[in-house]
Short mmCIF file of C-alpha atoms in Angstrom, two decimals:
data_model
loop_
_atom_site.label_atom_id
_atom_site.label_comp_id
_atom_site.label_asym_id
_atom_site.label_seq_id
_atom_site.Cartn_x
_atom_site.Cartn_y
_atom_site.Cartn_z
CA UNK X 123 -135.38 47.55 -81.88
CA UNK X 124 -135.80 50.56 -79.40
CA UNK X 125 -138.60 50.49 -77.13
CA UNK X 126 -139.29 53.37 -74.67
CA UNK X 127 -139.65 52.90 -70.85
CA UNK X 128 -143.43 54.06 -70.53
CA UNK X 129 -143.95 57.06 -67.52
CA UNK X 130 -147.14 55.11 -65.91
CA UNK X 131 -148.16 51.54 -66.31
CA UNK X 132 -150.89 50.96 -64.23
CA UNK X 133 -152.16 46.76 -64.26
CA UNK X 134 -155.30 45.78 -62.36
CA UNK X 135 -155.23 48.73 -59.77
CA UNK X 136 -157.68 48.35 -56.88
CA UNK X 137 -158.26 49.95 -53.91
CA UNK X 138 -161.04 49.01 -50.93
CA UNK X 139 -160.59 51.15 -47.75
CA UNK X 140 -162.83 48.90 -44.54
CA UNK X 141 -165.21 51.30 -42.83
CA UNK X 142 -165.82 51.29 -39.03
CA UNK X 143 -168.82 52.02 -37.68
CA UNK X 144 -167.12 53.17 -34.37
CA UNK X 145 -163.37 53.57 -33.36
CA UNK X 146 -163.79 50.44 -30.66
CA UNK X 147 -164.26 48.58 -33.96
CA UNK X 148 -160.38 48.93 -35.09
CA UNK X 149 -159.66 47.60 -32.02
CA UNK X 150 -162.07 44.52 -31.76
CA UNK X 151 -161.14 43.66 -35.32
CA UNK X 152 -156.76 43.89 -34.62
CA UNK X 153 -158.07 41.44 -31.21
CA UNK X 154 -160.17 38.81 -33.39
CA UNK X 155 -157.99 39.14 -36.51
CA UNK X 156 -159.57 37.23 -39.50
CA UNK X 157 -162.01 35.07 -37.19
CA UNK X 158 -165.18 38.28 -37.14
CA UNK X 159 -165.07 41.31 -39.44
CA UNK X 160 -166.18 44.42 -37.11
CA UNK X 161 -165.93 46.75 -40.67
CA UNK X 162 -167.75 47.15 -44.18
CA UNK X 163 -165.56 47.09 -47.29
CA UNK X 164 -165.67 49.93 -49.80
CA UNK X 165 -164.13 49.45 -53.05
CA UNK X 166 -162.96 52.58 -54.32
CA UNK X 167 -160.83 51.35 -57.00
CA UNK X 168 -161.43 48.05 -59.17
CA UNK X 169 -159.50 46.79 -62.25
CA UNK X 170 -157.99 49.67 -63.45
CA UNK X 171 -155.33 49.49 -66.05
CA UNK X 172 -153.73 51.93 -68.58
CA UNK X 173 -150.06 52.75 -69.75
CA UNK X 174 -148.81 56.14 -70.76
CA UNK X 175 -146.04 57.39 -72.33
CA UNK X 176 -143.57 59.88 -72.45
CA UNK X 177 -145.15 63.31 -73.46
CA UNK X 178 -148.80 62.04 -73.12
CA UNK X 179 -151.80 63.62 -71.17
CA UNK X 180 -154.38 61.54 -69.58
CA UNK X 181 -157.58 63.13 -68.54
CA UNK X 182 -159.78 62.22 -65.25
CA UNK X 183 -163.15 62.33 -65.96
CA UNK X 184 -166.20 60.90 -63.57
CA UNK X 185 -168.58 62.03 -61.12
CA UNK X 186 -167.60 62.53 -57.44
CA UNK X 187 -166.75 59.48 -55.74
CA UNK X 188 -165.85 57.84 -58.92
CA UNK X 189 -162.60 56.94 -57.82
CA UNK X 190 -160.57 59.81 -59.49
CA UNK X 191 -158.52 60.88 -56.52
CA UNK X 192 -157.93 57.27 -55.06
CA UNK X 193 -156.73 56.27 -58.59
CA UNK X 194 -154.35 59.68 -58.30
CA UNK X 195 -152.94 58.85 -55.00
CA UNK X 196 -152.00 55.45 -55.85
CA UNK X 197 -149.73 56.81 -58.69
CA UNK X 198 -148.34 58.88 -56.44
CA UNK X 199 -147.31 56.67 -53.69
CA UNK X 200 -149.95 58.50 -50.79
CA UNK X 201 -151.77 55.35 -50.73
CA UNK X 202 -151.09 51.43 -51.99
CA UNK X 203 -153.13 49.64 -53.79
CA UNK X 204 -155.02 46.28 -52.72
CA UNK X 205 -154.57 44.86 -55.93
CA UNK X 206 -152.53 45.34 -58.62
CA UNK X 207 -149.63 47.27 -59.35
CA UNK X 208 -148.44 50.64 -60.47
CA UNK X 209 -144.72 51.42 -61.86
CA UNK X 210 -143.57 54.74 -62.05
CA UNK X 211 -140.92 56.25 -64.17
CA UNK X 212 -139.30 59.63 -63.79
CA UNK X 213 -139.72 62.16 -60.73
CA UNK X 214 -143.34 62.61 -60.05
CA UNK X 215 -144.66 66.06 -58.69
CA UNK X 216 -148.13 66.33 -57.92
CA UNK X 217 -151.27 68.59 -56.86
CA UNK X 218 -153.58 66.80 -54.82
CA UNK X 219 -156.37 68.03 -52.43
CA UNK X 220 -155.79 71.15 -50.72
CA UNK X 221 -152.59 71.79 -48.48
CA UNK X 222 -151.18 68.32 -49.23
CA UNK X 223 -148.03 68.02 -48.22
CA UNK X 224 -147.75 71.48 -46.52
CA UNK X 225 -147.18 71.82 -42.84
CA UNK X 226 -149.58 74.23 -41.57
CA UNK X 227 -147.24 75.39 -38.96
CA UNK X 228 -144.15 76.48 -41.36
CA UNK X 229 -143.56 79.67 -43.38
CA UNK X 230 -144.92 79.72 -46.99
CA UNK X 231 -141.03 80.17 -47.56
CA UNK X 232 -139.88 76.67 -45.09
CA UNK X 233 -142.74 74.82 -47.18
CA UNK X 234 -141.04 75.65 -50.73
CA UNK X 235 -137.86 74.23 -49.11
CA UNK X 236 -139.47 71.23 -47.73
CA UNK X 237 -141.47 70.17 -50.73
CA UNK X 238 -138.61 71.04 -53.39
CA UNK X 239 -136.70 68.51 -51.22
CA UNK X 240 -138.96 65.60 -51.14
CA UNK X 241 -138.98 66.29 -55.07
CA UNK X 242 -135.49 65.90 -55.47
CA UNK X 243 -134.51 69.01 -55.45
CA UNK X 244 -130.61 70.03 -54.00
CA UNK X 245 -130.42 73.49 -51.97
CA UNK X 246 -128.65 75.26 -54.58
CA UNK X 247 -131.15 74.22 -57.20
CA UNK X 248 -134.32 75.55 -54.73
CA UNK X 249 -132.39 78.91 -54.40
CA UNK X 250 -131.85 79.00 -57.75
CA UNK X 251 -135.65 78.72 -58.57
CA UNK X 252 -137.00 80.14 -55.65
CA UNK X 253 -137.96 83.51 -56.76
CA UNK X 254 -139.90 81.79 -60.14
CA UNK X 255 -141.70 80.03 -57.24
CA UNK X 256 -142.66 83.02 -55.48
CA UNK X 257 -143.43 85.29 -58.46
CA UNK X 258 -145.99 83.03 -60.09
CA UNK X 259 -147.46 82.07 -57.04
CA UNK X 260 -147.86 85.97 -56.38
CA UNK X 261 -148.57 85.60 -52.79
CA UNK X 262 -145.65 88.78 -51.75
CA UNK X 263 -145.01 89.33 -48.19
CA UNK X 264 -147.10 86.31 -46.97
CA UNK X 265 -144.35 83.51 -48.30
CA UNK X 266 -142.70 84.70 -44.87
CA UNK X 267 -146.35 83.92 -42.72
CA UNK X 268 -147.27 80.57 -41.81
CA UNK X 269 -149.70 78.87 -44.42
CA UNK X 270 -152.17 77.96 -41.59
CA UNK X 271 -153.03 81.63 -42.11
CA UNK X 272 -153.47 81.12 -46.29
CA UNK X 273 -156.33 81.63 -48.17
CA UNK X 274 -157.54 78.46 -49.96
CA UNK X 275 -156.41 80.36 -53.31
CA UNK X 276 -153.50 81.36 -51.65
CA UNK X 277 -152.47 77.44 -51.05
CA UNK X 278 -153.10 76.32 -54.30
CA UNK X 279 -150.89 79.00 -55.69
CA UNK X 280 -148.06 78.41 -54.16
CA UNK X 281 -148.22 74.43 -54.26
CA UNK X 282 -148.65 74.57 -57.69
CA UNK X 283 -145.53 77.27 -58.13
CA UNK X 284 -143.27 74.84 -56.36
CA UNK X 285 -144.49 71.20 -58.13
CA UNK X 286 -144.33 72.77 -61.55
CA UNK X 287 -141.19 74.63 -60.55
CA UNK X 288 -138.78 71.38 -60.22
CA UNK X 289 -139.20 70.50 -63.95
CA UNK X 290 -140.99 66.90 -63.29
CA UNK X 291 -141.35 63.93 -65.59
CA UNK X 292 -144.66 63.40 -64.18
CA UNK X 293 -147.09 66.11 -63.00
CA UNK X 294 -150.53 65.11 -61.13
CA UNK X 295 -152.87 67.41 -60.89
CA UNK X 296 -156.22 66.87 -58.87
CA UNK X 297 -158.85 69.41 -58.86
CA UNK X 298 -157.69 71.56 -56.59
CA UNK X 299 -156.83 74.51 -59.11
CA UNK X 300 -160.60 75.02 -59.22
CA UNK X 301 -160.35 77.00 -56.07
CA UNK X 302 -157.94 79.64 -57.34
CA UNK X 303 -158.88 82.55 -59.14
CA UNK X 304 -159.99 83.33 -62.70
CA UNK X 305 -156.40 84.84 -63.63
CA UNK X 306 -154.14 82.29 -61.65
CA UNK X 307 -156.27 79.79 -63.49
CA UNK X 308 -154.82 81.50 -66.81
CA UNK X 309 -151.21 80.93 -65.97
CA UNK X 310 -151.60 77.49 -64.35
CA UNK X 311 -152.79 76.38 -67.86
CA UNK X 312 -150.12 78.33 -69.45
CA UNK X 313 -147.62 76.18 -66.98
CA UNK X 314 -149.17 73.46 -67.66
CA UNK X 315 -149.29 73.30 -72.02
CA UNK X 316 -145.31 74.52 -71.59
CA UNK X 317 -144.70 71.48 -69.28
CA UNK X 318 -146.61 69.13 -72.00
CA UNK X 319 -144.53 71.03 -74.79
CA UNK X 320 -141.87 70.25 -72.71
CA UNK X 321 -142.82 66.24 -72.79
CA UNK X 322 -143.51 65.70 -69.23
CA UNK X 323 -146.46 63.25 -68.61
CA UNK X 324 -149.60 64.75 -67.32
CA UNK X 325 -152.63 63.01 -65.16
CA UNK X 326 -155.22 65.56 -65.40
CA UNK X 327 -158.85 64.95 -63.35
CA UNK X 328 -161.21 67.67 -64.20
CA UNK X 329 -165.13 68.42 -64.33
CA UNK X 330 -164.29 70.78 -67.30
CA UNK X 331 -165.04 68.56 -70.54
CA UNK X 332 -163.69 71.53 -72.61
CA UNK X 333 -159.97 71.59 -71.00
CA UNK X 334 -160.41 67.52 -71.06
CA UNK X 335 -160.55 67.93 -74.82
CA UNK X 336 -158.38 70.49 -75.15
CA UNK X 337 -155.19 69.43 -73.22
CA UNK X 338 -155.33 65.64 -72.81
CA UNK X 339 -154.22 62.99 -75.70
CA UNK X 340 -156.56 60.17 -73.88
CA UNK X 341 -158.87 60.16 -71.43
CA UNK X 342 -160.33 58.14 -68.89
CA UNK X 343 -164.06 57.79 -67.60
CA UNK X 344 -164.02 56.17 -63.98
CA UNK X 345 -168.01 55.96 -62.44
CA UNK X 346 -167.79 53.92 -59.14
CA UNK X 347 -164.32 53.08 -58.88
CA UNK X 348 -164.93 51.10 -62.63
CA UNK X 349 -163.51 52.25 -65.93
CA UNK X 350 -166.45 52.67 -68.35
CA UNK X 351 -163.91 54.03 -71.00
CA UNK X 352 -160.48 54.50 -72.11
CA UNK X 353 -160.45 56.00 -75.43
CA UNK X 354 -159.62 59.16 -77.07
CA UNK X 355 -161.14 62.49 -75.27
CA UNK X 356 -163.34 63.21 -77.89
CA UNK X 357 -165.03 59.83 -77.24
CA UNK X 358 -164.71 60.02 -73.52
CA UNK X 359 -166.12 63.50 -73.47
CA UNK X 360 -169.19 62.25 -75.98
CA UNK X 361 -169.99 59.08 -73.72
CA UNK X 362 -170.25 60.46 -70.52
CA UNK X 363 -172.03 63.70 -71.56
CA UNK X 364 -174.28 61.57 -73.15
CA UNK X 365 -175.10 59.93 -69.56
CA UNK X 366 -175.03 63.32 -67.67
CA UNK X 367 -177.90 64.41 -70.31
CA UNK X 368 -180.80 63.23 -67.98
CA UNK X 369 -179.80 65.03 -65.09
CA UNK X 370 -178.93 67.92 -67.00
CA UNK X 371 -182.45 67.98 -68.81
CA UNK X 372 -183.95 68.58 -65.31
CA UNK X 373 -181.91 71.44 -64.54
CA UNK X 374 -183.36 75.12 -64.71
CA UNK X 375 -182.44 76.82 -67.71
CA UNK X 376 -179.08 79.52 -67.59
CA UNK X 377 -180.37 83.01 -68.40
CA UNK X 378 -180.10 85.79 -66.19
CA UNK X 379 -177.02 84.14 -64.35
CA UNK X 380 -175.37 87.41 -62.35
CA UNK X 381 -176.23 86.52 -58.73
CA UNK X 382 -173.05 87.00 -56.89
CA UNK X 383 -170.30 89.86 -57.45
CA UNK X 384 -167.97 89.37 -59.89
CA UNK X 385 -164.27 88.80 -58.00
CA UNK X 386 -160.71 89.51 -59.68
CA UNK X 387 -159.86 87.96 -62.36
CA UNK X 388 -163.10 86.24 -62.73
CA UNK X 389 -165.71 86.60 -65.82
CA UNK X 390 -169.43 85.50 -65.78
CA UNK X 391 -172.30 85.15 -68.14
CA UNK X 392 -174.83 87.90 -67.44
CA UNK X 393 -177.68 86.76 -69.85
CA UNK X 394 -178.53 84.14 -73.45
CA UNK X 395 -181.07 85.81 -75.17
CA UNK X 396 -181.97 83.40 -77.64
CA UNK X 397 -184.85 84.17 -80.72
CA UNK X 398 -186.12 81.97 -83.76
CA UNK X 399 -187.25 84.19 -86.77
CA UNK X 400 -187.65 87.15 -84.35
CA UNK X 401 -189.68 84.78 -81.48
CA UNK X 402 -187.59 84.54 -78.22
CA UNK X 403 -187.73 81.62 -76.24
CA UNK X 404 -185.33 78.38 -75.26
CA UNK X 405 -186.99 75.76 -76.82
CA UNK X 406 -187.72 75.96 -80.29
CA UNK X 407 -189.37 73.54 -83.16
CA UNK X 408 -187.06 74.98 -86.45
CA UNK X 409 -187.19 73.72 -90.08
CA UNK X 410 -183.72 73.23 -91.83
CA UNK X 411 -182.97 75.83 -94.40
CA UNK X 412 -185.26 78.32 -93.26
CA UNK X 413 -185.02 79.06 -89.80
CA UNK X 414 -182.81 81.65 -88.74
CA UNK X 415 -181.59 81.29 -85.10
CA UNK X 416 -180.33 83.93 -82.97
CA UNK X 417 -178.29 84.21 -79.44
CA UNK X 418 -177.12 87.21 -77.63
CA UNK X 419 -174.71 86.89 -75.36
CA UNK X 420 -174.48 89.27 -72.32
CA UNK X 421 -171.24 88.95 -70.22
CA UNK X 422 -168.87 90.61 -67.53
CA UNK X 423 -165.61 90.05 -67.04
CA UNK X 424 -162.57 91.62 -64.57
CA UNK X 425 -161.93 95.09 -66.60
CA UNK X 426 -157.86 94.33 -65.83
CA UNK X 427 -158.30 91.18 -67.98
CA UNK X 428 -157.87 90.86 -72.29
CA UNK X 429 -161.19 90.71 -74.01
CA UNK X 430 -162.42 87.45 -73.59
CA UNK X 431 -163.31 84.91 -76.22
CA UNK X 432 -167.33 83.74 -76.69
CA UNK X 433 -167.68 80.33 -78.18
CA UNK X 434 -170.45 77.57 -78.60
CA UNK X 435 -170.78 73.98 -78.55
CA UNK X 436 -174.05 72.65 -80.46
CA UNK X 437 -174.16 68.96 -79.50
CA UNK X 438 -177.49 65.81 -80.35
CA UNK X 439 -179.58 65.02 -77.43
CA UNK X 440 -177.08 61.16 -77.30
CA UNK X 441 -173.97 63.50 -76.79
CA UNK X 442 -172.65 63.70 -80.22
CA UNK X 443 -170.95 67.07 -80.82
CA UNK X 444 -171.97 68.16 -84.01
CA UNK X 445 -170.24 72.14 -84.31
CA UNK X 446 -168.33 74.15 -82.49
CA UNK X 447 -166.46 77.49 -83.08
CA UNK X 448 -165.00 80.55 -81.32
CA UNK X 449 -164.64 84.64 -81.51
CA UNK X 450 -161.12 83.95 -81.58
CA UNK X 451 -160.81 81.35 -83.80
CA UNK X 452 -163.12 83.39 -86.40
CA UNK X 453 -160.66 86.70 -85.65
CA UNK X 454 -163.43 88.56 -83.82
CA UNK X 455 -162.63 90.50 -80.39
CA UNK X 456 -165.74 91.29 -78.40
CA UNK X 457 -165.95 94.89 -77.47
CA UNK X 458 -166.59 95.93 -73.68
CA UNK X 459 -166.87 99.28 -71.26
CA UNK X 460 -164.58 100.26 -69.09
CA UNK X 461 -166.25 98.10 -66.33
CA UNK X 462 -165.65 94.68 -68.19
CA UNK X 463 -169.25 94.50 -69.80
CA UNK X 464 -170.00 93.25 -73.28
CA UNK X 465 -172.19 91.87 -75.68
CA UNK X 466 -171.92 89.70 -78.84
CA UNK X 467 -174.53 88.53 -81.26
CA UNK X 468 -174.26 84.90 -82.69
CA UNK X 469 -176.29 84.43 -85.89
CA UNK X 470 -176.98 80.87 -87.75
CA UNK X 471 -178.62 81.76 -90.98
CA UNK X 472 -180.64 79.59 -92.50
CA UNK X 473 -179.83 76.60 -90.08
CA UNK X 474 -178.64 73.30 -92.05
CA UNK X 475 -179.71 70.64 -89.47
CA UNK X 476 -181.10 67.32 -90.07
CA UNK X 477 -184.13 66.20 -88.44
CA UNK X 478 -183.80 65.67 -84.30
CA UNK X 479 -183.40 67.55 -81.52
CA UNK X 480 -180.13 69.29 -80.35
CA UNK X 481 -179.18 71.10 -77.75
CA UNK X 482 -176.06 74.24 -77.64
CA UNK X 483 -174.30 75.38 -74.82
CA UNK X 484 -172.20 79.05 -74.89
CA UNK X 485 -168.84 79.59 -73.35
CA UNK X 486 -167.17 82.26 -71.95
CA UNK X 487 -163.55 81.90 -71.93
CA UNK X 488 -160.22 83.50 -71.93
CA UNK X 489 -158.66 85.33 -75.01
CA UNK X 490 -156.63 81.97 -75.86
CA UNK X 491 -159.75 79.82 -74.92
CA UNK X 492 -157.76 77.21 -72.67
CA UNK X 493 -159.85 78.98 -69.41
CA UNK X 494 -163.18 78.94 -69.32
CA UNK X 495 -164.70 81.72 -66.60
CA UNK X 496 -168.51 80.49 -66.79
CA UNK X 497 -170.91 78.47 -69.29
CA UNK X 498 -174.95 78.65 -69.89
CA UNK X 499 -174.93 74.94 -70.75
CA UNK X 500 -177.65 73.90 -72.66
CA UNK X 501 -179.02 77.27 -72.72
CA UNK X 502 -181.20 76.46 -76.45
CA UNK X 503 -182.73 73.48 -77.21
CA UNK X 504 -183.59 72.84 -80.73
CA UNK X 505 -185.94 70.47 -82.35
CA UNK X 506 -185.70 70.24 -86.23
CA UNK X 507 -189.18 69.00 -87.77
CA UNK X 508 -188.57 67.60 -91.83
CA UNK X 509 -190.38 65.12 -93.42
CA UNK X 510 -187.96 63.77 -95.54
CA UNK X 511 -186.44 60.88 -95.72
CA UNK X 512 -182.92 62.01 -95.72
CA UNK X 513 -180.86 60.71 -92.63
CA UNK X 514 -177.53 62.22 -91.26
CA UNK X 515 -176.77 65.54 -88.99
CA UNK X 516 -176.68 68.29 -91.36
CA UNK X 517 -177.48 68.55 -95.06
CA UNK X 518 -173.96 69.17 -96.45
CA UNK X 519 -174.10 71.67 -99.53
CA UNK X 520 -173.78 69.65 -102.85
CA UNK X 521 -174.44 69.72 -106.15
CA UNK X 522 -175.89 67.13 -109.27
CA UNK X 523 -174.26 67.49 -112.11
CA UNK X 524 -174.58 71.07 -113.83
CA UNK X 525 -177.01 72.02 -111.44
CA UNK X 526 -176.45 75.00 -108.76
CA UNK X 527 -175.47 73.72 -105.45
CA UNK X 528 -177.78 73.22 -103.12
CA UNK X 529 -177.62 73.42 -98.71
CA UNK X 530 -181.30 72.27 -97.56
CA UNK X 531 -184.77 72.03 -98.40
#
């Protein structure tokens, strides 16, 4: 029987990193050796273990300081672990914090040599490629200037050009991308659903539960250097919402969200206007089958860019997603002026909930919604007051014998 080699088999990873109060300490603690202990131990990595293979996408998903990068470096060879092991198999290219690997005295163009090499890469096949790499990173003239004088955007670009450039088995991919721009951010995800088409093995960390979901085959919830979950994203993604609820129940409510100028290739949520049976407001007590709820959605994006796509995520007050849906996936294009401003109108007629309280965030995203430029999350809260009996999420239309069908109460 044929079994295949799996990319990533990680068994029992840790990682604990001794903290110094001062430098002297290093010193004094090489001197006494194991006899005093001049540091504190920080575990940054305990017990982790996961395979993955060929093809498959792993998500990241955790608060900062969760462990996320550590776990990332490990797999990449920039740090070794304390316990455990990690076996790697196939060449590895990877996107870690900002400038890695870069020397910050070469040319943009030296750098694309050097890191194509450490990748594997021969001469000949780094000329071959080399104007892909420079194109999509679209930094011009400045892959001849040092990249000591680069942009933050401007570094990410081009490391991301050259480590998706050398056709890897294994691309890692930190969250550095969330410093580029609104339309590099477009193509990166592009690059990156052609490399998984391709069946190259993706670690993904990211804060955005929507590309978690919509890239990644499994995901992986680290809080404190612990896994709380290894399970399908869906799951991941429901679970730790679930816990980020209570901070995000504290948070001021998204509406009139323009405060800073819109940059290229960026997009933005101007304002939710949200209104029950014609009475605005956020929070709203609703009865199922005869409230009609209501949400207009002002938003701007960079005029150069394709009309964007709106969508929604309505989701319980424990996390459970319980709709979602998109302009583009219901074949509507929002209209916008010539300076990138537009409005849509989101109508729920009649709304079918069950009794409890939910809570629906809106989305602005690209046409293809794989990017998403801004969110109002949580922006209406609903609480659906019925005295019946009935139990579930939504009253599902149905019918008893001859009788007409019938949606709600």
């Amino acid at each position: 029987m044929f079994f295949e080699t799996p990319s990533i088999v990680a068994q029992g990873l840790g990682k604990t990193f001794e903290l110094y109060a001062r430098p002297i300490d290093r010193l004094r603690q090489l001197l006494w050796g194991k006899r005093r202990h001049f540091s504190k131990s920080f575990v940054a990595l305990d017990d982790v273990s996961f395979s993955l293979k060929k093809g498959e996408v792993l998500g990241l998903v955790g608060r900062n300081g969760a462990g996320k990068s550590t776990l990332l470096q490990l797999i990449c060879g920039t740090l070794q672990p304390t316990a455990g092991a990690v076996t790697v198999n196939g060449r590895v290219a990877a996107l870690l914090e900002l400038g890695a690997g870069f020397n910050p005295e070469f040319t943009g163009r030296e750098n694309v040599f050097l890191n194509a090499a450490v990748m594997g890469l021969s001469t000949a096949e780094i000329d071959a490629r080399y104007d892909e790499i420079v194109n999509f990173s679209g930094i011009g003239d400045f892959i001849d200037q040092p990249v000591k004088t680069y942009s933050s955007g401007m570094y990410v670009r081009l490391a991301f050009a050259v480590a998706t450039a050398v056709d890897p088995d294994i691309l890692v991919i930190d969250e550095a991308l969330s410093v580029g721009d609104g339309a590099f951010a477009r193509k990166s995800f592009d690059r990156i659903m052609a490399l998984k088409e391709r069946g190259a093995t993706i670690l993904f960390c990211s804060h955005s539960m929507y590309h978690i979901e919509a890239i990644c085959d499994t995901a992986l919830w680290l809080d404190h250097g612990r896994m709380m979950l290894l399970d399908t994203p869906g799951r991941v993604v429901k679970a730790y919402t679930a816990q980020q609820n209570e901070d995000a129940a504290t948070a001021e409510p998204a509406s009139n969200l323009a405060s800073s100028p819109l940059t290229a290739g960026q997009g933005r949520i101007l304002e939710v206007v949200a209104t029950v049976d014609g009475i605005s407001g956020r929070k709203f007590k609703v009865t199922p089958g005869r409230s009609d709820l209501t949400i207009v959605v002002d938003f701007q994006i960079d005029a150069s860019l394709p009309a964007p796509s709106i969508a929604f995520g309505l989701d319980t007050v424990s996390g459970v997603s319980v709709s979602s849906g998109s302009t583009r996936f219901d074949g509507q294009v929002p209209k916008m002026a010539a300076d990138g401003r537009g409005q849509v109108t989101l109508r729920f007629p009649a709304l079918p909930l069950m009794r409890g309280e939910y809570r629906l965030t809106i989305f602005l995203a690209c046409e293809r919604v794989i990017h998403v430029y801004d969110h109002a999350l949580y922006c209406v809260e609903l609480e659906v007051i019925h005295p019946g009996i009935e139990q579930g999420v939504v009253f599902l239309p149905h019918a008893w014998n001859d009788e007409p069908a019938v949606c709600a109460p």
